[in-house]
């Protein structure tokens, strides 16, 4: 699939599934906006993408806050003018025993 000139936003992009999806989108030619809380990991993912010929931009943010979500989409609109692909991969982990949850 050819994704040149497409703008993709991947949340939870600093590791795991989000990282792998980001790498795949970039490999196919998309410019990938990487969003997650961990700026250090985002920088590593971005470097890996850019060093392999892809194009990525980091946007460190905590999407558990509504204002941060608004800021992210304001950035996309202002800086890129459009969004073609959204991968909503961010998650919140709640650890504990299964029996402790309702």
Coordinates of C-alpha atoms in Angstrom, one line a residue:
X1 CA 0.0 0.0 0.0
X2 CA 1.4 3.4 -1.0
X3 CA 1.0 6.0 1.8
X4 CA 3.2 8.8 0.4
X5 CA 1.9 12.3 1.3
X6 CA -0.4 10.7 4.0
X7 CA -0.3 12.0 7.6
X8 CA -0.7 9.4 10.3
X9 CA -1.1 9.9 14.0
X10 CA -0.3 6.9 16.3
X11 CA -1.0 7.2 20.0
X12 CA 0.9 4.9 22.4
X13 CA 3.7 5.0 19.8
X14 CA 6.6 4.7 22.2
X15 CA 6.7 0.9 22.4
X16 CA 5.0 -2.3 21.5
X17 CA 2.2 -2.4 19.1
X18 CA 2.2 1.4 18.6
X19 CA 5.9 1.4 17.8
X20 CA 5.5 -1.4 15.3
X21 CA 2.5 0.2 13.6
X22 CA 4.4 3.5 13.4
X23 CA 7.4 1.7 11.8
X24 CA 5.1 0.0 9.2
X25 CA 3.3 3.2 8.3
X26 CA 6.6 5.1 7.8
X27 CA 8.0 2.2 5.7
X28 CA 5.0 2.6 3.4
X29 CA 5.7 6.4 3.0
X30 CA 3.5 8.1 5.6
X31 CA 4.7 10.9 7.8
X32 CA 4.0 9.6 11.3
X33 CA 3.2 11.7 14.3
X34 CA 4.3 9.7 17.3
X35 CA 2.3 10.5 20.5
X36 CA 2.9 9.0 24.0
X37 CA 3.9 10.0 27.5
X38 CA 7.5 8.7 27.4
X39 CA 9.5 11.3 25.4
X40 CA 12.8 9.3 25.7
X41 CA 11.2 6.3 24.0
X42 CA 9.5 8.5 21.4
X43 CA 12.8 9.9 20.5
X44 CA 14.3 6.4 20.0
X45 CA 11.4 5.3 17.8
X46 CA 11.6 8.5 15.8
X47 CA 15.3 8.1 15.3
X48 CA 14.8 4.5 14.2
X49 CA 12.2 5.6 11.7
X50 CA 14.1 8.6 10.4
X51 CA 17.4 6.6 10.2
X52 CA 15.7 4.0 8.0
X53 CA 14.5 6.7 5.5
X54 CA 11.1 7.4 7.0
X55 CA 9.6 10.6 8.3
X56 CA 8.4 11.0 11.9
X57 CA 7.6 13.7 14.4
X58 CA 7.2 13.3 18.1
X59 CA 4.5 14.8 20.3
X60 CA 5.1 13.9 23.9
X61 CA 1.8 14.1 25.7
X62 CA -0.4 12.4 28.3
X63 CA -3.7 11.7 26.6
X64 CA -5.6 11.1 29.9
X65 CA -6.1 14.8 30.0
X66 CA -8.7 16.3 27.6
X67 CA -6.6 19.5 27.0
X68 CA -3.6 17.5 25.9
X69 CA -5.8 15.8 23.3
X70 CA -7.0 19.2 22.1
X71 CA -3.4 20.4 21.9
X72 CA -2.4 17.4 19.9
X73 CA -5.1 17.8 17.3
X74 CA -4.5 21.6 17.2
X75 CA -0.9 20.8 16.4
X76 CA -1.8 18.4 13.6
X77 CA -4.2 20.9 12.0
X78 CA -1.8 23.8 12.3
X79 CA 1.4 22.0 11.3
X80 CA 0.1 19.4 8.8
X81 CA -3.2 20.8 7.8
X82 CA -4.8 17.3 7.7
X83 CA -4.9 13.9 9.2
X84 CA -5.4 10.9 7.0
X85 CA -4.8 8.0 9.4
X86 CA -5.5 7.7 13.1
X87 CA -4.3 4.7 15.1
X88 CA -5.7 5.2 18.6
X89 CA -3.4 2.8 20.5
X90 CA -2.8 4.6 23.8
X91 CA -3.9 2.6 26.9
X92 CA -4.0 2.9 30.6
X93 CA -2.7 0.0 32.6
X94 CA -4.5 -0.9 35.8
X95 CA -2.6 -3.7 37.6
X96 CA -4.1 -6.1 40.1
X97 CA -5.8 -9.4 40.6
X98 CA -8.7 -10.1 38.3
X99 CA -10.9 -10.9 41.3
X100 CA -10.3 -7.4 42.7
X101 CA -12.1 -5.7 39.8
X102 CA -15.9 -5.3 39.4

